[in-house]
Tab-separated table of C-alpha atoms (C1' of nucleotides) in Angstrom:
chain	number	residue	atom	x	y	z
A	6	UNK	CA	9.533	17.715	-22.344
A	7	UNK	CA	10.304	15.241	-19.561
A	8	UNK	CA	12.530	11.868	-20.513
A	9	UNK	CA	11.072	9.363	-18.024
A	10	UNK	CA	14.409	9.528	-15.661
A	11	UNK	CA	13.629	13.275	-15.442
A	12	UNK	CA	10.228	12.730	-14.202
A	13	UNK	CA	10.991	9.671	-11.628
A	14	UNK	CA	13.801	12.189	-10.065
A	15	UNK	CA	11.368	15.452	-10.389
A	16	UNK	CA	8.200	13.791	-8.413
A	17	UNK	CA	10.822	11.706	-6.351
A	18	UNK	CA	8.917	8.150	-7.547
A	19	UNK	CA	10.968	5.124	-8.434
A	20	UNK	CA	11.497	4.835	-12.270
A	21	UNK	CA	10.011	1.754	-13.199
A	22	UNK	CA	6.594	2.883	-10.741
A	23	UNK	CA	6.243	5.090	-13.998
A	24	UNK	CA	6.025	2.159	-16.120
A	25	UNK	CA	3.775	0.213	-13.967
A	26	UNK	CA	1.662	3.306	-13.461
A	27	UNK	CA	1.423	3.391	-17.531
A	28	UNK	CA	0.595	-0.626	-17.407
A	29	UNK	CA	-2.147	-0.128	-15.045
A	30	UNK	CA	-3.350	2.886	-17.105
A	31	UNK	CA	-3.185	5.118	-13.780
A	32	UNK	CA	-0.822	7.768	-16.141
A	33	UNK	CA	-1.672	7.798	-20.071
A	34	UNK	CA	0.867	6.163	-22.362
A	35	UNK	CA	3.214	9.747	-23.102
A	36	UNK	CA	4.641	10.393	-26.711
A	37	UNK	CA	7.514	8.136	-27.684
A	38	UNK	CA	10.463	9.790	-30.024
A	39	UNK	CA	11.378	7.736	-33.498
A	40	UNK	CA	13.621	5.675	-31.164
A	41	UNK	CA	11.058	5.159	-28.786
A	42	UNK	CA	12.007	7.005	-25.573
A	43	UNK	CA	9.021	8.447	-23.524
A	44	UNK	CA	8.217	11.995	-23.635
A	45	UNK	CA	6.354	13.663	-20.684
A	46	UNK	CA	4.938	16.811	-20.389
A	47	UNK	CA	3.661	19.126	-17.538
A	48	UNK	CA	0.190	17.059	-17.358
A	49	UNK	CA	2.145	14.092	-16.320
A	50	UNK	CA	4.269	15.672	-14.006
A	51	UNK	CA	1.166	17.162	-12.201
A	52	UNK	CA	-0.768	13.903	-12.511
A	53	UNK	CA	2.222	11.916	-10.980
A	54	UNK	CA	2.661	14.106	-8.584
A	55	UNK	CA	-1.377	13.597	-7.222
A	56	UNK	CA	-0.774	9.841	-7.205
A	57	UNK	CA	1.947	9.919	-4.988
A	58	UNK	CA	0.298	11.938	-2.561
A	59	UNK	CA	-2.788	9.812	-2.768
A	60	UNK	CA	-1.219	6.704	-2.029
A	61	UNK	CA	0.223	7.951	0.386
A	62	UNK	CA	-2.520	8.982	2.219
A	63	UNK	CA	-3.417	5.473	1.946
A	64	UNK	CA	-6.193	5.722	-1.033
A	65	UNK	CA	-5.778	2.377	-3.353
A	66	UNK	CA	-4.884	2.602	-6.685
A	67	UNK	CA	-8.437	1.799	-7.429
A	68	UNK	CA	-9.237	5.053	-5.436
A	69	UNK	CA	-7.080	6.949	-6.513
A	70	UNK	CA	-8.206	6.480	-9.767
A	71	UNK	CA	-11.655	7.892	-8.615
A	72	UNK	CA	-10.497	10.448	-8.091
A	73	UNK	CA	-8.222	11.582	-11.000
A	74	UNK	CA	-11.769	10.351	-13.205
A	75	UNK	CA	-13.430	13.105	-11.332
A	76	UNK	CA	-11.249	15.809	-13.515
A	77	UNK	CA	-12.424	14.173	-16.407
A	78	UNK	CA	-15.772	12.806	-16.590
A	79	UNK	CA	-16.606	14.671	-19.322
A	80	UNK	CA	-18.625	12.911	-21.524
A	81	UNK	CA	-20.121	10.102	-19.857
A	82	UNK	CA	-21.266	11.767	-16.416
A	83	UNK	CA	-23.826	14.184	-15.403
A	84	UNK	CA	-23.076	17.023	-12.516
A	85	UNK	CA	-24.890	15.148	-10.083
A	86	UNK	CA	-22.677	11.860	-10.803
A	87	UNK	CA	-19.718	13.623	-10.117
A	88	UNK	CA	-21.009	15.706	-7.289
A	89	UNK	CA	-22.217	12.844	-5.432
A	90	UNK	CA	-19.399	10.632	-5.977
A	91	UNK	CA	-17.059	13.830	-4.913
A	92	UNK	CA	-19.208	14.050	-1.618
A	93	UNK	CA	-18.278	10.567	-0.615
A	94	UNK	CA	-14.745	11.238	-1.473
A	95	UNK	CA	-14.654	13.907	0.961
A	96	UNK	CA	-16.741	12.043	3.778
A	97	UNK	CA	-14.003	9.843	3.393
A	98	UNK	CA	-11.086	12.037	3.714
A	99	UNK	CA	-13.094	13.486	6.510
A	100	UNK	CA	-12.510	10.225	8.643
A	101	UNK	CA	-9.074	10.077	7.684
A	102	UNK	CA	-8.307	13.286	9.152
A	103	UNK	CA	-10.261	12.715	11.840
A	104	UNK	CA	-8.346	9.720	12.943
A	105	UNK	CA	-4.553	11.791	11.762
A	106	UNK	CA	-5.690	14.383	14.409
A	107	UNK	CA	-6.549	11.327	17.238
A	108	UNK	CA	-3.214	9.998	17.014
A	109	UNK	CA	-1.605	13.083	16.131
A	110	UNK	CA	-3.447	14.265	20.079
A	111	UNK	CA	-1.679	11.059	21.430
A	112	UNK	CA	1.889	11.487	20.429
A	113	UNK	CA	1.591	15.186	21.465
A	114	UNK	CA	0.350	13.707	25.370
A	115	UNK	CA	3.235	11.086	24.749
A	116	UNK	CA	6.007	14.002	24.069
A	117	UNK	CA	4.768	15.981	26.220
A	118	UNK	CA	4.902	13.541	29.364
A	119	UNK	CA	8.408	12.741	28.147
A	120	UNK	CA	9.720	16.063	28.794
A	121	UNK	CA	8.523	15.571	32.635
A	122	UNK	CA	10.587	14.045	35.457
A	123	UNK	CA	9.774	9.936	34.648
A	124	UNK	CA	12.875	8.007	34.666
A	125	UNK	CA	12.241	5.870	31.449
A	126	UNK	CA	9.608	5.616	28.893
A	127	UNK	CA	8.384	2.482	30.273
A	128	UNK	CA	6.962	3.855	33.373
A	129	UNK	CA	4.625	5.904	30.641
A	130	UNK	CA	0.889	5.704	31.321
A	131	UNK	CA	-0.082	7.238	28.483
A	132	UNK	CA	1.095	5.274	26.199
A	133	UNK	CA	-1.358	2.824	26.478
A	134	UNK	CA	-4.146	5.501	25.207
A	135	UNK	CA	-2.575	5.343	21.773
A	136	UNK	CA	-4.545	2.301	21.257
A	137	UNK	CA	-8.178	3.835	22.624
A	138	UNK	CA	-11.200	4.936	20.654
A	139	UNK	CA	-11.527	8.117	22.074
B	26	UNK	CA	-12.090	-13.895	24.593
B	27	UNK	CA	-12.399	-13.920	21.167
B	28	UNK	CA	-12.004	-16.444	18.678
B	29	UNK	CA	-10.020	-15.358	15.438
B	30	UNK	CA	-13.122	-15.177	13.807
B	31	UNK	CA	-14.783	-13.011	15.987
B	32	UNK	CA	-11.584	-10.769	16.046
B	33	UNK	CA	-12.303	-10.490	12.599
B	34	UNK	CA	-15.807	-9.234	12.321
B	35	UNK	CA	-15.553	-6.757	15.139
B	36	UNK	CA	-12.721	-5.282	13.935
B	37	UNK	CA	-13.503	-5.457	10.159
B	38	UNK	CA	-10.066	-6.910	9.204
B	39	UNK	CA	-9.759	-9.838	6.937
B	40	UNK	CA	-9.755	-13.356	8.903
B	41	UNK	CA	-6.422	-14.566	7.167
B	42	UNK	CA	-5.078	-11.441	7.363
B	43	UNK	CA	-5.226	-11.823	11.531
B	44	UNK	CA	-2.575	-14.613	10.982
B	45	UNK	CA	-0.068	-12.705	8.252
B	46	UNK	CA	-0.200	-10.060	11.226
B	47	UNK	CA	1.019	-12.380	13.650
B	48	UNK	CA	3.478	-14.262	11.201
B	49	UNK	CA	5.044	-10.678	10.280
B	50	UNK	CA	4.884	-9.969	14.212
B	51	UNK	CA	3.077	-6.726	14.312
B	52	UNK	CA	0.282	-8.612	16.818
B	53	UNK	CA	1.403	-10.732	19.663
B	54	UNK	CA	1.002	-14.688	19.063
B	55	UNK	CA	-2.107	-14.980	21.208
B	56	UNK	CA	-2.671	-18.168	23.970
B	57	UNK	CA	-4.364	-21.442	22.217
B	58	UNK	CA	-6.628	-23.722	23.551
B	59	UNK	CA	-6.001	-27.713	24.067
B	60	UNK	CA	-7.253	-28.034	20.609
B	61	UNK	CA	-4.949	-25.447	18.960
B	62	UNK	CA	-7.303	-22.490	18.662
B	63	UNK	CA	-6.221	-19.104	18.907
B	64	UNK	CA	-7.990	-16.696	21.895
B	65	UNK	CA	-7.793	-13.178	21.641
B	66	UNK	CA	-8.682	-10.684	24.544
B	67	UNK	CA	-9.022	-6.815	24.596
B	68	UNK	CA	-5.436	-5.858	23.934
B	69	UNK	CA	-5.411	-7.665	20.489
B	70	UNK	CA	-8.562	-6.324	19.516
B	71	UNK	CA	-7.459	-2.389	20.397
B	72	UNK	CA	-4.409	-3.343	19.114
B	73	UNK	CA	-5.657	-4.530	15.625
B	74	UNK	CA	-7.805	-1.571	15.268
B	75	UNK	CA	-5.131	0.844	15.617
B	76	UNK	CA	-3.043	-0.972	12.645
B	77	UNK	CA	-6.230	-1.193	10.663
B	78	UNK	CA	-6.400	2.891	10.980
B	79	UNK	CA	-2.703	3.275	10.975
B	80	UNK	CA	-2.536	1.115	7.930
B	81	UNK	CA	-5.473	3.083	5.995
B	82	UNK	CA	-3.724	6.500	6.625
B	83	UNK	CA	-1.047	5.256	4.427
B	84	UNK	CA	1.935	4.168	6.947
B	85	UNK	CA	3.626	0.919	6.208
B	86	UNK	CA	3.599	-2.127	7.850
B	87	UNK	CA	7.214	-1.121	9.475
B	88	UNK	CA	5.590	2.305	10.486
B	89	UNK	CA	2.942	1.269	11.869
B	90	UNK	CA	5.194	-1.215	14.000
B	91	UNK	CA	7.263	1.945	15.075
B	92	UNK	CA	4.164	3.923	16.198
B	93	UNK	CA	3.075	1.042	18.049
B	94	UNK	CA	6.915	0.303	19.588
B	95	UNK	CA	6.382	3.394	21.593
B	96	UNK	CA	4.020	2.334	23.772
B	97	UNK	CA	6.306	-0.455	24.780
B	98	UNK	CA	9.893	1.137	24.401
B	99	UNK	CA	10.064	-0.086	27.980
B	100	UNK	CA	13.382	-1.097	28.944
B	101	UNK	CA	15.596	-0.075	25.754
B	102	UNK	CA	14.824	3.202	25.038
B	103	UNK	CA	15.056	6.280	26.925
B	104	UNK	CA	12.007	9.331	27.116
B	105	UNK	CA	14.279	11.344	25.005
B	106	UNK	CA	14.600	8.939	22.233
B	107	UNK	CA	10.813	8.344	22.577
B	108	UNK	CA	10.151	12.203	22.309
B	109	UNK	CA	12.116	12.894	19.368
B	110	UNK	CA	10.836	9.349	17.949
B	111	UNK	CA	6.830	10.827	18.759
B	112	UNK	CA	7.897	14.286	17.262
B	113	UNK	CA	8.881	12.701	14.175
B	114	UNK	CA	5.519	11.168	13.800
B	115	UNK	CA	4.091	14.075	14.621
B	116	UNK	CA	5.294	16.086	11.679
B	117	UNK	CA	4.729	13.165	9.574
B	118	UNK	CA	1.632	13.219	10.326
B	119	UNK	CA	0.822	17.076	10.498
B	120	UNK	CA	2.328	16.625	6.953
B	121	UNK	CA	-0.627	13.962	5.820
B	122	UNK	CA	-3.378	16.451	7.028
B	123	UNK	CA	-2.070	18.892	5.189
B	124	UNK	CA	-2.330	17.156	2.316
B	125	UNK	CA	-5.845	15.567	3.242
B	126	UNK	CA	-7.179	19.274	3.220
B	127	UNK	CA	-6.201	20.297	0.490
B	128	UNK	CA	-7.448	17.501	-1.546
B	129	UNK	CA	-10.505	18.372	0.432
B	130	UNK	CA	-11.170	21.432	-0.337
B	131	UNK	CA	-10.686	20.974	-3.678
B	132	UNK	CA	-13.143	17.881	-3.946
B	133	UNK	CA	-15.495	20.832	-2.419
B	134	UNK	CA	-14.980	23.436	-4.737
B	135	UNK	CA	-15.647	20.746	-7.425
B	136	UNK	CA	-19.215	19.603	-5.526
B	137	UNK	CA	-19.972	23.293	-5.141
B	138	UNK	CA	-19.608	23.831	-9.040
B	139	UNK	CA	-21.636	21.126	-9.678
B	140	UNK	CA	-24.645	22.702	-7.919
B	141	UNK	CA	-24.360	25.198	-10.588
B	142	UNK	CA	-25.794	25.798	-14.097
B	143	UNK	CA	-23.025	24.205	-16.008
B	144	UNK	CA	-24.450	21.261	-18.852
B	145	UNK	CA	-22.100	18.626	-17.757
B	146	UNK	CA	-19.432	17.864	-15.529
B	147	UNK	CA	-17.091	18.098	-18.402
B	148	UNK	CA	-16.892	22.291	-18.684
B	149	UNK	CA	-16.244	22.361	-14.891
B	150	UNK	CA	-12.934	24.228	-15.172
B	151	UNK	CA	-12.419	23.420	-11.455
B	152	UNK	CA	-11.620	19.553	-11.558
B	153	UNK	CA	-8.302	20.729	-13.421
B	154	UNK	CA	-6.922	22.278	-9.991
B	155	UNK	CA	-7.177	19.294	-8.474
B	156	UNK	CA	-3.702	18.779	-9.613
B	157	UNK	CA	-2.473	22.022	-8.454
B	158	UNK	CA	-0.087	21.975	-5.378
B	159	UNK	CA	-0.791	25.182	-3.787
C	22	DC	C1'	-24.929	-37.819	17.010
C	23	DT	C1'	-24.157	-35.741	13.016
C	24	DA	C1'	-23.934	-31.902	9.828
C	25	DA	C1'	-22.875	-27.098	9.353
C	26	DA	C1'	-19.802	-23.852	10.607
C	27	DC	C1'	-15.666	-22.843	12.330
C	28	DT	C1'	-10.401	-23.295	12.919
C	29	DC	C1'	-5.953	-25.267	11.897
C	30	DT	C1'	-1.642	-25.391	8.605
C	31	DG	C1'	0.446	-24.837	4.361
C	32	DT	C1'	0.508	-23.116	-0.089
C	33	DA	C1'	-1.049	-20.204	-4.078
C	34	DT	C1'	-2.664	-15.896	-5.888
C	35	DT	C1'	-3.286	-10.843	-6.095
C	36	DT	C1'	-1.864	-6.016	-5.768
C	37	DA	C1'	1.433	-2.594	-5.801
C	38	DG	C1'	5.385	-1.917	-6.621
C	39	DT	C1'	10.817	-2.645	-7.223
C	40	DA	C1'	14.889	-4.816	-9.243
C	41	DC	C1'	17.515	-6.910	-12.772
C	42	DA	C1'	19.277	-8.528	-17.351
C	43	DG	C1'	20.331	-7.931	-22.006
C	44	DA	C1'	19.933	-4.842	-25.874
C	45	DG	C1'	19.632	-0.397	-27.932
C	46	DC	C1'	20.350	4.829	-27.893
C	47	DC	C1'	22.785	9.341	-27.052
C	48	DA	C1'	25.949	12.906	-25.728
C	49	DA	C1'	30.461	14.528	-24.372
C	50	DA	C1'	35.135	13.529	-23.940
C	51	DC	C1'	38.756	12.324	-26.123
D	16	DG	C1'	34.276	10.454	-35.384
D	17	DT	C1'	34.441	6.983	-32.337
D	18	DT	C1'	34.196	5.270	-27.870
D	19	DT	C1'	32.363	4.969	-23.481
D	20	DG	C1'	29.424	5.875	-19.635
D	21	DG	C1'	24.875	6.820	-18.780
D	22	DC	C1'	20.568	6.697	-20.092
D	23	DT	C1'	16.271	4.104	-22.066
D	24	DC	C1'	13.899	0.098	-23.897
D	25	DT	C1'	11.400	-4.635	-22.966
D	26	DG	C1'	10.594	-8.588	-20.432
D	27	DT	C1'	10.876	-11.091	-16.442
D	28	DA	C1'	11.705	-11.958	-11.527
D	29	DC	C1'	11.263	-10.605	-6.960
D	30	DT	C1'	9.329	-8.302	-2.571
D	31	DA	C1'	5.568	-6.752	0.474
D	32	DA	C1'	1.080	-6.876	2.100
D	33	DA	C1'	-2.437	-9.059	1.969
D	34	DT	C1'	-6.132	-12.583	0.449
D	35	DA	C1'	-7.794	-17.026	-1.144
D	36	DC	C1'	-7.962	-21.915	-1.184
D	37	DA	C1'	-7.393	-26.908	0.012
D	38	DG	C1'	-7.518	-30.633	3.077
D	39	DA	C1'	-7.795	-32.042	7.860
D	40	DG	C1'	-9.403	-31.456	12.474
D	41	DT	C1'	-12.849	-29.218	16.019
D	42	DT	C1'	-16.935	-27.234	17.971
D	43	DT	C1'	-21.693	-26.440	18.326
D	44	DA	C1'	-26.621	-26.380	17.426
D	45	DG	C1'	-30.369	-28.904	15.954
DNA sequence: CTAAACTCTGTATTTAGTACAGAGCCAAAC
DNA sequence: GTTTGGCTCTGTACTAAATACAGAGTTTAG
């Protein structure tokens, strides 16, 4: 069992971004002891853990949400609500790595130029392709 | 040239947020008319569109400002501060993919259960990995 | 020419955290 | 066994990144 300092320093997220998370009902309310300390367990830990990455990936809390009520539907969705809603999910994460590998294309031309013979970065012609649709 | 307006709806970024960008200085302060309107021309709107997709895939504001700084290092930096700069970025974002793929193949091990002969989404033993880290 | 639609500035609100203050709890060092 | 430093509790305040709104001026389309 995880005390709630354990669990900001084991998923590396600020302390008091537990609490919110628990205001906003992102992570359930854990066990308290008689005194009233917070007591989190593995779920947590794993759950925490998908939030952070999610957000980071720029999904909204909102989203992210979505996403965490796909492992638990249960009850009050069919398959084909959850495989539909999954589907869009992953059009969606589709784009997002789809534009990643776009820029990722354009620093590599960037680095690459800069190991040639220019004398500064500013006489860089690619550069100016970071901002393209291509 | 665009009006701020315009910007907006061919770029699909919120009107006022057009003018926090240029308060916070990630866009340039663009020329006015007599009458105090704002014109935009290309740059600004390739410019915008980049932050919009740079600001979806989860960078900051301050990020996205750096990844945009290297297409105008110009005068105070030198290519190998640029490169190392780019490569940094680069593993950033390798590091974001990574984590976009597996999210997505777990949303489609979840859509591929659901095509199966399970009752309801809540005895799909799948969703449960989605918290997994492997 | 005038009314609708747009833009201007400044300010207020929302979302997603992060920080701080004052009080209580707990463990290990004396 | 008590004290003291470090943790947790709650509530509130603050920051960042937008987004919304109000009141005044401008542009344009009928």
């Amino acid at each position: 069992m995880l005390t709630r300092g354990k669990l900001a320093t084991r998923t590396g997220c600020n302390i008091e971004t537990i609490r919110y998370y628990e205001t906003i009902g992102l992570i359930p309310a854990p066990a308290r002891t008689a005194s009233g300390y917070r007591t989190y367990g593995d779920e947590h830990l794993r759950r925490l853990n998908f939030i952070q990455r999610a957000r980071s990936l720029g999904f909204s809390s909102e989203q992210t949400r979505g996403l965490l009520d796909l492992t638990e539907a249960g009850g009050n969705k069919t398959r084909a609500d959850v495989k539909s809603l999954t589907e869009e999910h992953i059009d969606e994460i589709s784009e997002k790595i789809k534009d990643l590998q776009k820029i990722k294309k354009r620093l590599k031309q960037i680095s690459s130029f800069c190991d040639g013979s220019a004398k500064s970065a500013s006489t860089c012609p690619i550069l100016e392709s970071l901002f393209d649709d291509s």
